PDB file of C-alpha atoms in Angstrom:
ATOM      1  CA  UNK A   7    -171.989  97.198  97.124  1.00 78.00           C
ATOM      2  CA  UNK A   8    -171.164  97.171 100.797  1.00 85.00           C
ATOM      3  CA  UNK A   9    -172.008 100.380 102.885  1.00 92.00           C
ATOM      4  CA  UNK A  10    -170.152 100.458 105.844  1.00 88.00           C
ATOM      5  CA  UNK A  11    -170.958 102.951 109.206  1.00 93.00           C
ATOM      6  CA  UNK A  12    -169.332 103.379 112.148  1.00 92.00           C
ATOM      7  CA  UNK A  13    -171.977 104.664 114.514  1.00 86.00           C
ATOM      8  CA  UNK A  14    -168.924 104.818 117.379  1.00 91.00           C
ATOM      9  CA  UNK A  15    -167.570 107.760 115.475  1.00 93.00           C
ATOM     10  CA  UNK A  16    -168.018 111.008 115.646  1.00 93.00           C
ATOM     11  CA  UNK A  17    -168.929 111.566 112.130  1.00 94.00           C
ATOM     12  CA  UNK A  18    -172.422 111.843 111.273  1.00 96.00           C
ATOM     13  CA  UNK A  19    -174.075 108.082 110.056  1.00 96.00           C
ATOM     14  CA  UNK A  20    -174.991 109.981 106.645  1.00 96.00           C
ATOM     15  CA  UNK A  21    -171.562 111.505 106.361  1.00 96.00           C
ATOM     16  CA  UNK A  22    -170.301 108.052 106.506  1.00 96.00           C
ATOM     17  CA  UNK A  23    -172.764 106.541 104.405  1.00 97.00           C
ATOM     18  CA  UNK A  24    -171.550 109.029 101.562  1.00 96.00           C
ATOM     19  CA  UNK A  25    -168.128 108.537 102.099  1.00 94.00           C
ATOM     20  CA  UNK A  26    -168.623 104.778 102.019  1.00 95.00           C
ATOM     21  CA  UNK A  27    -170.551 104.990  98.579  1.00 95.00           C
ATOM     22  CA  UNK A  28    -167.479 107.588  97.364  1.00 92.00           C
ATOM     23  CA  UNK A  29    -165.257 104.663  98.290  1.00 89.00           C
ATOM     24  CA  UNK A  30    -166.528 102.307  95.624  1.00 91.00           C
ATOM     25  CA  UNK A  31    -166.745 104.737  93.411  1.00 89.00           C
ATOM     26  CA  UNK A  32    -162.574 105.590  93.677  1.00 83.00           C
ATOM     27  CA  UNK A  33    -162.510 101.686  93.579  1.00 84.00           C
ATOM     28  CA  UNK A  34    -164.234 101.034  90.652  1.00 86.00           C
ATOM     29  CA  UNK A  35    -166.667  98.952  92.213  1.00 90.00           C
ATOM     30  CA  UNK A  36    -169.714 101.171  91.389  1.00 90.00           C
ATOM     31  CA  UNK A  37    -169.496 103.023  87.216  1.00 90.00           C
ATOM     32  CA  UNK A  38    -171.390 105.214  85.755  1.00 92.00           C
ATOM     33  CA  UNK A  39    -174.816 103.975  85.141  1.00 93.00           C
ATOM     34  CA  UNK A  40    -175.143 101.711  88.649  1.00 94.00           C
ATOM     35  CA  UNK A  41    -177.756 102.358  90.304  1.00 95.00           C
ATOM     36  CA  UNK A  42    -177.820 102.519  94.231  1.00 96.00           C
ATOM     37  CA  UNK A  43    -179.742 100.580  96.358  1.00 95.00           C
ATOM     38  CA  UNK A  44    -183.078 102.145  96.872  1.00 94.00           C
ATOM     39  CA  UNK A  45    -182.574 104.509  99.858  1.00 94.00           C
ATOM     40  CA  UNK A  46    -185.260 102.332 101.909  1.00 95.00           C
ATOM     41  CA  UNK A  47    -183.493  99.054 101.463  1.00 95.00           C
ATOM     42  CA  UNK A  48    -179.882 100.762 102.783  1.00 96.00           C
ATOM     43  CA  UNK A  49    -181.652 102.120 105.881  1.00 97.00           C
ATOM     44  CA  UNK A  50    -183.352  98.929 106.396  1.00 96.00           C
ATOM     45  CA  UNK A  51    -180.047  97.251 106.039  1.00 96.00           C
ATOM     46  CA  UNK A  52    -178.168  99.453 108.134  1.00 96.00           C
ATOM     47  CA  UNK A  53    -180.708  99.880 110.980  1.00 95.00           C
ATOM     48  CA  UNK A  54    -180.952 104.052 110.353  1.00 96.00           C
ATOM     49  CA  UNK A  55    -183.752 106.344 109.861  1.00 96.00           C
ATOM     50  CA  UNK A  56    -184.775 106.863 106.005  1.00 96.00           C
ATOM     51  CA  UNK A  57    -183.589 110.094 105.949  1.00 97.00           C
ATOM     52  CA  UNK A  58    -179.978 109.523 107.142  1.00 97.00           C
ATOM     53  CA  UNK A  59    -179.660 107.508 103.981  1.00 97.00           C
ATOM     54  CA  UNK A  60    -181.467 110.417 101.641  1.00 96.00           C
ATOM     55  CA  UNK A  61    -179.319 112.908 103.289  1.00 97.00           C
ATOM     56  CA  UNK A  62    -176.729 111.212 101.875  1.00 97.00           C
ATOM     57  CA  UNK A  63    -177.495 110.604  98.941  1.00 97.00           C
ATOM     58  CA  UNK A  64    -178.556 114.106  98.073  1.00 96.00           C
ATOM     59  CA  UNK A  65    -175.153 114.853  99.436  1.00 96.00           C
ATOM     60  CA  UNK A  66    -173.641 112.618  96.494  1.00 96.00           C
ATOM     61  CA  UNK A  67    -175.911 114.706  93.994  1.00 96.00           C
ATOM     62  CA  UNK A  68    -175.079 117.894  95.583  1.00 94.00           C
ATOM     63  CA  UNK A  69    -171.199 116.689  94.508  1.00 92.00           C
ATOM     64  CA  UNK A  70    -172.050 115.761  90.773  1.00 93.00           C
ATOM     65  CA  UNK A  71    -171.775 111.894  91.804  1.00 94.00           C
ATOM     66  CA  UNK A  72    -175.076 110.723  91.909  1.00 95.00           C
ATOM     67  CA  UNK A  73    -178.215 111.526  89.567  1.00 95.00           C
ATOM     68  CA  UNK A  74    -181.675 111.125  91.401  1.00 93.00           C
ATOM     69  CA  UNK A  75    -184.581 110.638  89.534  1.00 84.00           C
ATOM     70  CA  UNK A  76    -188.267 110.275  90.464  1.00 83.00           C
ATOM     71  CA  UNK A  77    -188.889 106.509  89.452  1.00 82.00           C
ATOM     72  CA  UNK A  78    -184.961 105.479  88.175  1.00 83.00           C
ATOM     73  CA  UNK A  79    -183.749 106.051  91.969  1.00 90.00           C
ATOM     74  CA  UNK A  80    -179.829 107.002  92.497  1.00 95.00           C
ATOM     75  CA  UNK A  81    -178.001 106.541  89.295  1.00 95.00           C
ATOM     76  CA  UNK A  82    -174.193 107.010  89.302  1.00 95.00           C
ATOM     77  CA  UNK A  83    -172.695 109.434  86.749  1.00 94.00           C
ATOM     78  CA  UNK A  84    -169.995 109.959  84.735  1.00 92.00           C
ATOM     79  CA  UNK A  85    -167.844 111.891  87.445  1.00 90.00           C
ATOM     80  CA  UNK A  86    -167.411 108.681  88.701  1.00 86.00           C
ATOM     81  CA  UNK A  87    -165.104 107.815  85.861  1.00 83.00           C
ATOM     82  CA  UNK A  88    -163.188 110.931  86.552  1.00 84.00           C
ATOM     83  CA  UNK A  89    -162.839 109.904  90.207  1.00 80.00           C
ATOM     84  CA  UNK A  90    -161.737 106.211  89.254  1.00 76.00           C
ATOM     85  CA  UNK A  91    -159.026 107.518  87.154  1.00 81.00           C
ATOM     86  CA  UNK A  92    -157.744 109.377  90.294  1.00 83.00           C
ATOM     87  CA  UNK A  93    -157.632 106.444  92.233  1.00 81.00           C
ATOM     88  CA  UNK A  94    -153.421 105.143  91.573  1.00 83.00           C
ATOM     89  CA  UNK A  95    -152.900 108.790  92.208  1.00 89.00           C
ATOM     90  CA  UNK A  96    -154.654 109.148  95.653  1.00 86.00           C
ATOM     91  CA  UNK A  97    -153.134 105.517  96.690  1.00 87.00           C
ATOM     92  CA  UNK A  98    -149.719 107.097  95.781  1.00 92.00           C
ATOM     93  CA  UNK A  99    -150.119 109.677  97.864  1.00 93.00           C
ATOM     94  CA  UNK A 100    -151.564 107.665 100.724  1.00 93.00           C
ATOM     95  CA  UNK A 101    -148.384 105.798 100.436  1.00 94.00           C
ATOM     96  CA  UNK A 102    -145.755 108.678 100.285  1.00 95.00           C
ATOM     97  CA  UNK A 103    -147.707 110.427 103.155  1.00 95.00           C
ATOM     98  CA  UNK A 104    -147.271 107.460 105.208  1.00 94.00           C
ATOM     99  CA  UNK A 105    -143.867 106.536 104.386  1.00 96.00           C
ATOM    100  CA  UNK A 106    -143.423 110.445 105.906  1.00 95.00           C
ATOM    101  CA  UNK A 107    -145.032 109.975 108.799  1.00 96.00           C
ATOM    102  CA  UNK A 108    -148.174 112.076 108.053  1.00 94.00           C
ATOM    103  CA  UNK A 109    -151.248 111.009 109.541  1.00 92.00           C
ATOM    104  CA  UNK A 110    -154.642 110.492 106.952  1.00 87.00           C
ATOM    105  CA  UNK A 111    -156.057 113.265 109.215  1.00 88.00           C
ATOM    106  CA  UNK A 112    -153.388 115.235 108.204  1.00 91.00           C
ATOM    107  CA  UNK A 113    -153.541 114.411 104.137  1.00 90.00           C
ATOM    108  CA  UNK A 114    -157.220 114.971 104.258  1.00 86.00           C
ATOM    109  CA  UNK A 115    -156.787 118.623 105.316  1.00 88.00           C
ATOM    110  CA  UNK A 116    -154.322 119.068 103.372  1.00 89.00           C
ATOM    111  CA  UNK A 117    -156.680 118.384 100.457  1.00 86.00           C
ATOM    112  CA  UNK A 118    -159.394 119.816 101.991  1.00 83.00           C
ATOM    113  CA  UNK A 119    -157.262 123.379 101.344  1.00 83.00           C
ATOM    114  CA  UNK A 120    -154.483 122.867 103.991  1.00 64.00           C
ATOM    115  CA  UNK A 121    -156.086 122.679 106.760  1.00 52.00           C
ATOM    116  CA  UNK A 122    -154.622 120.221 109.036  1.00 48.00           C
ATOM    117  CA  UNK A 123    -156.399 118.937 112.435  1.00 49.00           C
ATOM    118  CA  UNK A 124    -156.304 121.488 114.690  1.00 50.00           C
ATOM    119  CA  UNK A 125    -157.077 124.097 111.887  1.00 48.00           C
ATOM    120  CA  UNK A 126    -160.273 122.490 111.314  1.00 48.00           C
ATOM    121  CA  UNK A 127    -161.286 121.651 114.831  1.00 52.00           C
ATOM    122  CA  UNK A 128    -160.439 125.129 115.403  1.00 51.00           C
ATOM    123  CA  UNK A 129    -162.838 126.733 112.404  1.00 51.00           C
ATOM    124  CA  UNK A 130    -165.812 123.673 113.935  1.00 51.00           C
ATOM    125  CA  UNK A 131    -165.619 125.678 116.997  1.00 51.00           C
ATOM    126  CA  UNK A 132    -165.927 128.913 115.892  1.00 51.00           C
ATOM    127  CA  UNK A 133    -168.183 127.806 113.953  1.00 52.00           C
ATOM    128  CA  UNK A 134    -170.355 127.109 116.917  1.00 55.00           C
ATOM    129  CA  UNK A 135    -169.960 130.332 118.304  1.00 50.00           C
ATOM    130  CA  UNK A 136    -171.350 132.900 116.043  1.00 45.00           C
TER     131      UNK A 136
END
């Protein structure tokens, strides 16, 4: 498994740490059963804080993906499966969204619950303000 960050992005390091782990999983590269890298070797090999790495991986629990245990580590469950058999359904979409002209940013909104960009920049902000 290769974890990839960005830390030139905006998005938090742990956000993309998550999203990076959720990308093997749609793959298939990482089943149920794997178990993750220990969360000290990933920071270690990714030159972040401990934490970032916990935060996401309790953010992968917190979504049903990932089981933690004290002693087994992060073990992958069987929601994975689930989210593997999506994967020639999300790539079709991909592809019909860009064969429309609509921007990922847009598509993830959309399946976010139809918010597009400026919707959810818009909800961030107030977000801020109360």
């Amino acid at each position: 498994m290769l974890i990839r960050i960005d830390p030139t992005r905006e998005e938090p390091v742990f956000t993309q740490i998550a999203a990076s782990i959720r990308g093997d999983i749609v793959a298939g590269s990482v089943g149920e059963g794997d178990r993750l890298p220990s969360a000290k070797q990933v920071a270690a090999s990714l030159g972040v804080n401990l934490h970032t790495v916990l935060h996401a991986y309790q953010q992968l629990r917190d979504d049903g993906l990932v089981d933690m245990r004290p002693g087994r580590g992060a073990v992958v469950t069987a929601a994975a499966g689930h989210i593997a058999e999506l994967r020639d359904d999300i790539r079709a979409l991909v592809d019909r969204a860009e064969s429309l002209g609509v921007s990922t940013e847009v598509l993830a909104g959309l399946v976010r619950g139809g918010r597009g960009p400026t919707q959810a920049r818009a909800a961030r902000s107030a977000k801020g303000k109360t």
